[in-house]
PDB file of C-alpha atoms in Angstrom:
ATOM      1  CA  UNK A  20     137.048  97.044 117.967  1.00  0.00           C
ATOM      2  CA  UNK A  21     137.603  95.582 120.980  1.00  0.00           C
ATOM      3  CA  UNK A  22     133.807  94.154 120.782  1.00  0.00           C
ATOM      4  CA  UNK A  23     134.052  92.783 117.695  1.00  0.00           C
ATOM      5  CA  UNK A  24     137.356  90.800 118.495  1.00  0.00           C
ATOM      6  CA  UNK A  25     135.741  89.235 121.716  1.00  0.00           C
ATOM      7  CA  UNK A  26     132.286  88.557 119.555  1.00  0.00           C
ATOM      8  CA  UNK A  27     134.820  86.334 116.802  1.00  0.00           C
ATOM      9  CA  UNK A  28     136.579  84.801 119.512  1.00  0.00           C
ATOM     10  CA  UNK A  29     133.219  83.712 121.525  1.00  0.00           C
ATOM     11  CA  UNK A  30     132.138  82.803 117.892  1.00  0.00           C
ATOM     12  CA  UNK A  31     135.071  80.857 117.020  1.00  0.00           C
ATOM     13  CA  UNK A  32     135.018  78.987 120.458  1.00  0.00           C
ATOM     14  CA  UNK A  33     130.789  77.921 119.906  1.00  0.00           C
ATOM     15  CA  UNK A  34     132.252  76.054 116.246  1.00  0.00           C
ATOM     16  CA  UNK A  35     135.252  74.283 117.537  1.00  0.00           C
ATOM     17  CA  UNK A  36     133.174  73.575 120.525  1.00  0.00           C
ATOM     18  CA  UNK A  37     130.542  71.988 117.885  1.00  0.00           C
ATOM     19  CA  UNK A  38     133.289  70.367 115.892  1.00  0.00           C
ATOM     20  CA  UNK A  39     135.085  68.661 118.378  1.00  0.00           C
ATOM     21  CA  UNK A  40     134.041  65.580 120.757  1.00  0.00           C
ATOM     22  CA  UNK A  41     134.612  65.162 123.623  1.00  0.00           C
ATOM     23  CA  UNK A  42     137.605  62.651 125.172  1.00  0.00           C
ATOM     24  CA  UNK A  43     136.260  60.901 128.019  1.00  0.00           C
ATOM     25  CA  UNK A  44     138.755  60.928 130.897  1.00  0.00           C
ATOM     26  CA  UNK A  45     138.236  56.492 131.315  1.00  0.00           C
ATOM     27  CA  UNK A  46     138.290  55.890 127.888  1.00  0.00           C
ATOM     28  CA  UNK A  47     142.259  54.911 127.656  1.00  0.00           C
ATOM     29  CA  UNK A  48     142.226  52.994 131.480  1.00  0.00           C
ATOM     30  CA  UNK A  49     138.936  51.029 130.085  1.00  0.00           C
ATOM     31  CA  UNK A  50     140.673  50.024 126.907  1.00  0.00           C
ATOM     32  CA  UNK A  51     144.080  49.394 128.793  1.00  0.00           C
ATOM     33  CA  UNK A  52     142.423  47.380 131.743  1.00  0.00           C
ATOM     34  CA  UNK A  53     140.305  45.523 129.060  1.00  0.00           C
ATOM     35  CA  UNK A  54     142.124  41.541 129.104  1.00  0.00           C
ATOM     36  CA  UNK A  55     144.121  41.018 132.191  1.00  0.00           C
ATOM     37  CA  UNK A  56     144.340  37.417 134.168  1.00  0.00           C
ATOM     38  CA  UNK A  57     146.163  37.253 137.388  1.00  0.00           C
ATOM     39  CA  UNK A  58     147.423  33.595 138.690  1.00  0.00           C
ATOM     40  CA  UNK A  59     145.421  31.878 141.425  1.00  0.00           C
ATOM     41  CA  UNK A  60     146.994  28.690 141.931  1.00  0.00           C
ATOM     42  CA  UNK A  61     148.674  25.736 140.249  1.00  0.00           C
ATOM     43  CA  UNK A  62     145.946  22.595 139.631  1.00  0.00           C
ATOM     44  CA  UNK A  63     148.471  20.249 138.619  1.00  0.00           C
ATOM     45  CA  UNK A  64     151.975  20.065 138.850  1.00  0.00           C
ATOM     46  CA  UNK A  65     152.985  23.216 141.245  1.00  0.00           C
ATOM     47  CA  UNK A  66     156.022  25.599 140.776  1.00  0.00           C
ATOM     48  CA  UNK A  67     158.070  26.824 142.991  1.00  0.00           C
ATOM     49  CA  UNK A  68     159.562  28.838 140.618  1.00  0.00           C
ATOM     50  CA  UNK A  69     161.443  28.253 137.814  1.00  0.00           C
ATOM     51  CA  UNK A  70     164.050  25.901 137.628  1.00  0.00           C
ATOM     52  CA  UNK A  71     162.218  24.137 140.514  1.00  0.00           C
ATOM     53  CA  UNK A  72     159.403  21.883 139.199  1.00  0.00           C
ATOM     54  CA  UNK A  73     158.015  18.256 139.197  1.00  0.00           C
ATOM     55  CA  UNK A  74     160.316  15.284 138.246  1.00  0.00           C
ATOM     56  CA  UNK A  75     159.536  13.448 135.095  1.00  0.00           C
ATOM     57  CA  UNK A  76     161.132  10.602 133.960  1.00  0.00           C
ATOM     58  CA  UNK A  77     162.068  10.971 130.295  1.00  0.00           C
ATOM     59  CA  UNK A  78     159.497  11.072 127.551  1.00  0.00           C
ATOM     60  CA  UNK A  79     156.628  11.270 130.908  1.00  0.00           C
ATOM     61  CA  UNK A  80     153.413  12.532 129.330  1.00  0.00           C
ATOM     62  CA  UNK A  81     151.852  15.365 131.680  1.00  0.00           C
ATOM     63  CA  UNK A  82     148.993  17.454 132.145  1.00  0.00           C
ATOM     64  CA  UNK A  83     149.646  20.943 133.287  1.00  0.00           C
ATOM     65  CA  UNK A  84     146.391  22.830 134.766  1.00  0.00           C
ATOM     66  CA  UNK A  85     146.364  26.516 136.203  1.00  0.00           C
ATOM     67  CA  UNK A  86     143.252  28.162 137.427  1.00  0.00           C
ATOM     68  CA  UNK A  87     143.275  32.007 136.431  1.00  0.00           C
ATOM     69  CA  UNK A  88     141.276  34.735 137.303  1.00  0.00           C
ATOM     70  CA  UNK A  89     139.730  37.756 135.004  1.00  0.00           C
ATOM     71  CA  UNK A  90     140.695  40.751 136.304  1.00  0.00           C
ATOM     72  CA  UNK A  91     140.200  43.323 133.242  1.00  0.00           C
ATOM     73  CA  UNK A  92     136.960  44.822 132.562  1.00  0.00           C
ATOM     74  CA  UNK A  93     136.284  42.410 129.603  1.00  0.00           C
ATOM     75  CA  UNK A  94     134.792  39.098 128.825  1.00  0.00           C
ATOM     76  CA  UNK A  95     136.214  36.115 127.579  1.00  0.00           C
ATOM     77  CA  UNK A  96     134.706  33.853 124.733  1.00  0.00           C
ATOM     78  CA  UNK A  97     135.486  31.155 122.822  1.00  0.00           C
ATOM     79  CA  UNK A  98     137.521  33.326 120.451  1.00  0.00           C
ATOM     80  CA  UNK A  99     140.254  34.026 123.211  1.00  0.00           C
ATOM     81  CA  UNK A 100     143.856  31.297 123.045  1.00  0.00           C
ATOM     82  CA  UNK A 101     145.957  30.351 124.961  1.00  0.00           C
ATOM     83  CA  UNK A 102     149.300  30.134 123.037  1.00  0.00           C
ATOM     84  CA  UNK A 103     152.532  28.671 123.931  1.00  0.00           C
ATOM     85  CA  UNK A 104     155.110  32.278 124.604  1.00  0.00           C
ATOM     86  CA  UNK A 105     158.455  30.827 124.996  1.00  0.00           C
ATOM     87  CA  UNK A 106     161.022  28.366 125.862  1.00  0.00           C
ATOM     88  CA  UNK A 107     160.137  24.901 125.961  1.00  0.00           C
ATOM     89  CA  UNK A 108     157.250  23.838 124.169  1.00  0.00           C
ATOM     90  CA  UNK A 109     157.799  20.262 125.460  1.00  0.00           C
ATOM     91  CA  UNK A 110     155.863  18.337 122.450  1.00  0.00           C
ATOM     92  CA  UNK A 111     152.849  20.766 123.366  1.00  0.00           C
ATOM     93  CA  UNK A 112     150.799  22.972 120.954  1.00  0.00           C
ATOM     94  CA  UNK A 113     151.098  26.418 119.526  1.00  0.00           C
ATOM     95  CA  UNK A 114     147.897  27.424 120.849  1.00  0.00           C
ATOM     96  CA  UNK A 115     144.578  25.800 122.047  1.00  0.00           C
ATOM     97  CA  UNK A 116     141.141  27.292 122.489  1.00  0.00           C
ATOM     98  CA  UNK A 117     140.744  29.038 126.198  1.00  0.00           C
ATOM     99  CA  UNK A 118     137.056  27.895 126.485  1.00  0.00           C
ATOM    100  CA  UNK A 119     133.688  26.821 125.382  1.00  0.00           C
ATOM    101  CA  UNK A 120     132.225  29.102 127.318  1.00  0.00           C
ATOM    102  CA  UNK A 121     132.111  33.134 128.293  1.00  0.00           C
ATOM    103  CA  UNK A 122     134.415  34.379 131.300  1.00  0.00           C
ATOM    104  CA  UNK A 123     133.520  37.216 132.806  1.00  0.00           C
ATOM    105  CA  UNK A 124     135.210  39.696 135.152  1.00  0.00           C
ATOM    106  CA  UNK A 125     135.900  38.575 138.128  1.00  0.00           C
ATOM    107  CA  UNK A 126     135.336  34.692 137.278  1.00  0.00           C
ATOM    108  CA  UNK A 127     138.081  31.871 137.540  1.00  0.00           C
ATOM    109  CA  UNK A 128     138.866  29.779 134.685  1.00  0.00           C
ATOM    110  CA  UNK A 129     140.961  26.032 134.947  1.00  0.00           C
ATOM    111  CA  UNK A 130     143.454  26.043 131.877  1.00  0.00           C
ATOM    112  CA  UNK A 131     145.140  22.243 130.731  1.00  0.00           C
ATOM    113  CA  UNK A 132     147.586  21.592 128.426  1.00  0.00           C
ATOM    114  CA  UNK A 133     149.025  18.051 127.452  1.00  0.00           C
ATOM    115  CA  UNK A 134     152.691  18.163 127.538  1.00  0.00           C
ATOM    116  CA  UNK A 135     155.618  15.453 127.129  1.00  0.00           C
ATOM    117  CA  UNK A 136     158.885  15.903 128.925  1.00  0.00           C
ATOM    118  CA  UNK A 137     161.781  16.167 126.951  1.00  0.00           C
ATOM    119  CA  UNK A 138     163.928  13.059 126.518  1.00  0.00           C
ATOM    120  CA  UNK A 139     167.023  14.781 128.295  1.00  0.00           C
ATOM    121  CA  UNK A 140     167.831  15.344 131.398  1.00  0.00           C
ATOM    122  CA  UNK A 141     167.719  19.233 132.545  1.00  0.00           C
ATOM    123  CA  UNK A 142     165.291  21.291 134.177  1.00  0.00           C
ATOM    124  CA  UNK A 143     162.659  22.223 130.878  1.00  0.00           C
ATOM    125  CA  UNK A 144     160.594  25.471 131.599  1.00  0.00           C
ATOM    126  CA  UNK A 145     157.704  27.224 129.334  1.00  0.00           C
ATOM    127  CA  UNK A 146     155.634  30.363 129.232  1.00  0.00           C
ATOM    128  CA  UNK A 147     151.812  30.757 127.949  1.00  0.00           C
ATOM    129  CA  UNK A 148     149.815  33.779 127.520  1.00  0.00           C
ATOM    130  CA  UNK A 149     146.705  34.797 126.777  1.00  0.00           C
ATOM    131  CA  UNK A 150     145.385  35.606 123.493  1.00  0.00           C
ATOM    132  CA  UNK A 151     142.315  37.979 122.572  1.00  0.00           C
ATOM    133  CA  UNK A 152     139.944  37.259 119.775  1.00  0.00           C
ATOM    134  CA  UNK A 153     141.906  39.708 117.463  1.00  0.00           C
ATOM    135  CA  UNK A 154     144.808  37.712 118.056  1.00  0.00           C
ATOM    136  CA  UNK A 155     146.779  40.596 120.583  1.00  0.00           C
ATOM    137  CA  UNK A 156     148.423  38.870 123.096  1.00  0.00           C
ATOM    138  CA  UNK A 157     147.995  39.602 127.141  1.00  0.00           C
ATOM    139  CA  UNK A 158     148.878  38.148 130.140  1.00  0.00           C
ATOM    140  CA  UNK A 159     148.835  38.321 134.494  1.00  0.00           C
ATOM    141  CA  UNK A 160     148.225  41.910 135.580  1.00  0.00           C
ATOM    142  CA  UNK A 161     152.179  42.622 135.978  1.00  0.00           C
ATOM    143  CA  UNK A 162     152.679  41.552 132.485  1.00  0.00           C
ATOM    144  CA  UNK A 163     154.297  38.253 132.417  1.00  0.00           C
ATOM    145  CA  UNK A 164     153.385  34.883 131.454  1.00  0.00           C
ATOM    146  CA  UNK A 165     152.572  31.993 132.887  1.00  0.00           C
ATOM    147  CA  UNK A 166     154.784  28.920 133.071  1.00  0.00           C
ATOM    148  CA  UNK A 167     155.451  25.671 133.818  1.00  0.00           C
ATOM    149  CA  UNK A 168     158.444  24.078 134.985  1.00  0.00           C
ATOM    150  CA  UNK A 169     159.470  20.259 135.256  1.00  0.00           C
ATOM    151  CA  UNK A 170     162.954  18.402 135.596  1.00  0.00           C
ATOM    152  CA  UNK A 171     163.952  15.512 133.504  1.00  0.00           C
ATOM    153  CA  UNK A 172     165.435  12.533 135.355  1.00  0.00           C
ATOM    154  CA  UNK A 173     168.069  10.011 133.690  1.00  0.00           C
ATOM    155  CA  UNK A 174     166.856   7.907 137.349  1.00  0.00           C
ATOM    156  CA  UNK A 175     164.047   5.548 137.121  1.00  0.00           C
ATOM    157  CA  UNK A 176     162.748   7.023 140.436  1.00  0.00           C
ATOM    158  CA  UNK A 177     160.731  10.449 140.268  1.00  0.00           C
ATOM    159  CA  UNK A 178     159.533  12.833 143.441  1.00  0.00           C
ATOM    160  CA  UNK A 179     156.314  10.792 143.327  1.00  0.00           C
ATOM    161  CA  UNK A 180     154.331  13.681 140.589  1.00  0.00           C
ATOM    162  CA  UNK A 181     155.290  11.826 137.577  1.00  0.00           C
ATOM    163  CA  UNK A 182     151.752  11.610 135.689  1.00  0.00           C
ATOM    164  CA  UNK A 183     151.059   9.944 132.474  1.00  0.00           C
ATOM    165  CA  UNK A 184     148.186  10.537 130.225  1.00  0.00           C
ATOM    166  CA  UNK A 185     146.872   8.729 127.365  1.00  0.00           C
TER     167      UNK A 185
END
């Protein structure tokens, strides 16, 4: 009896064992790890955090550049955004094409985006992401987005980074 129990359970064990697949142990960290960007520097216009940008005079048209990095495990094409997050959109777009060209991992990518300053004064701040070519958002590697950050000036006088651009 005791035979025949242990001959169904080996039995039992070859069929699941032929059913089944197997999960891979990387599978999940692969998929998790596949679009991340980390910040390397401000081109244009440099932050020193938010709340603490360039001054614009009113209505200033601007050119904001960051250079990223990729730091997931996959490549970036011309299907991949960048889209405007939150807070102020500052007469820019919803989204715009991330490149023409592949990015792989562990290559550095200069982003622009044409931007107006508001016609108030105030300190104006936005955040962009990236965007994948289904559409799922992603961002730096500790999950937040990037951003840009400018005051608005009632003076005629600016801190010397007032750029326009036709």
């Amino acid at each position: 009896m005791k035979i025949r129990f242990f001959l169904l359970f080996v039995l039992g064990m070859f069929l699941l064992a032929g059913v089944t697949q197997p999960v891979q142990a990387n599978s999940l960290q692969q998929s998790s790890h596949c679009n991340v960007a980390t910040f390397i520097k401000d081109i244009t216009f440099p932050d020193s955090g938010v709340g603490k940008g360039a001054t614009l005079r009113p209505g200033a048209k601007f050119r904001k550049t960051w250079q990223i990095k990729n730091v997931g495990t996959c490549t970036w094409n011309s299907n991949y955004r960048w889209v405007f997050d939150h807070g102020h959109i500052m007469s820019g777009p919803a989204w715009i094409p991330l490149t023409s060209k592949n990015v792989r991992p562990g290559e550095t990518i200069e982003i622009s985006v044409d931007l107006v300053a508001p016609v108030q004064p105030g300190s104006y701040t936005g955040y962009w992401r990236l965007a994948d070519s289904k559409g799922r958002d992603f961002g730096t590697t500790i999950g937040r987005s990037f951003y840009v950050t400018i005051n608005v000036s009632a003076r005629s006088s600016t801190s010397g980074q007032t750029t326009s651009i036709s």
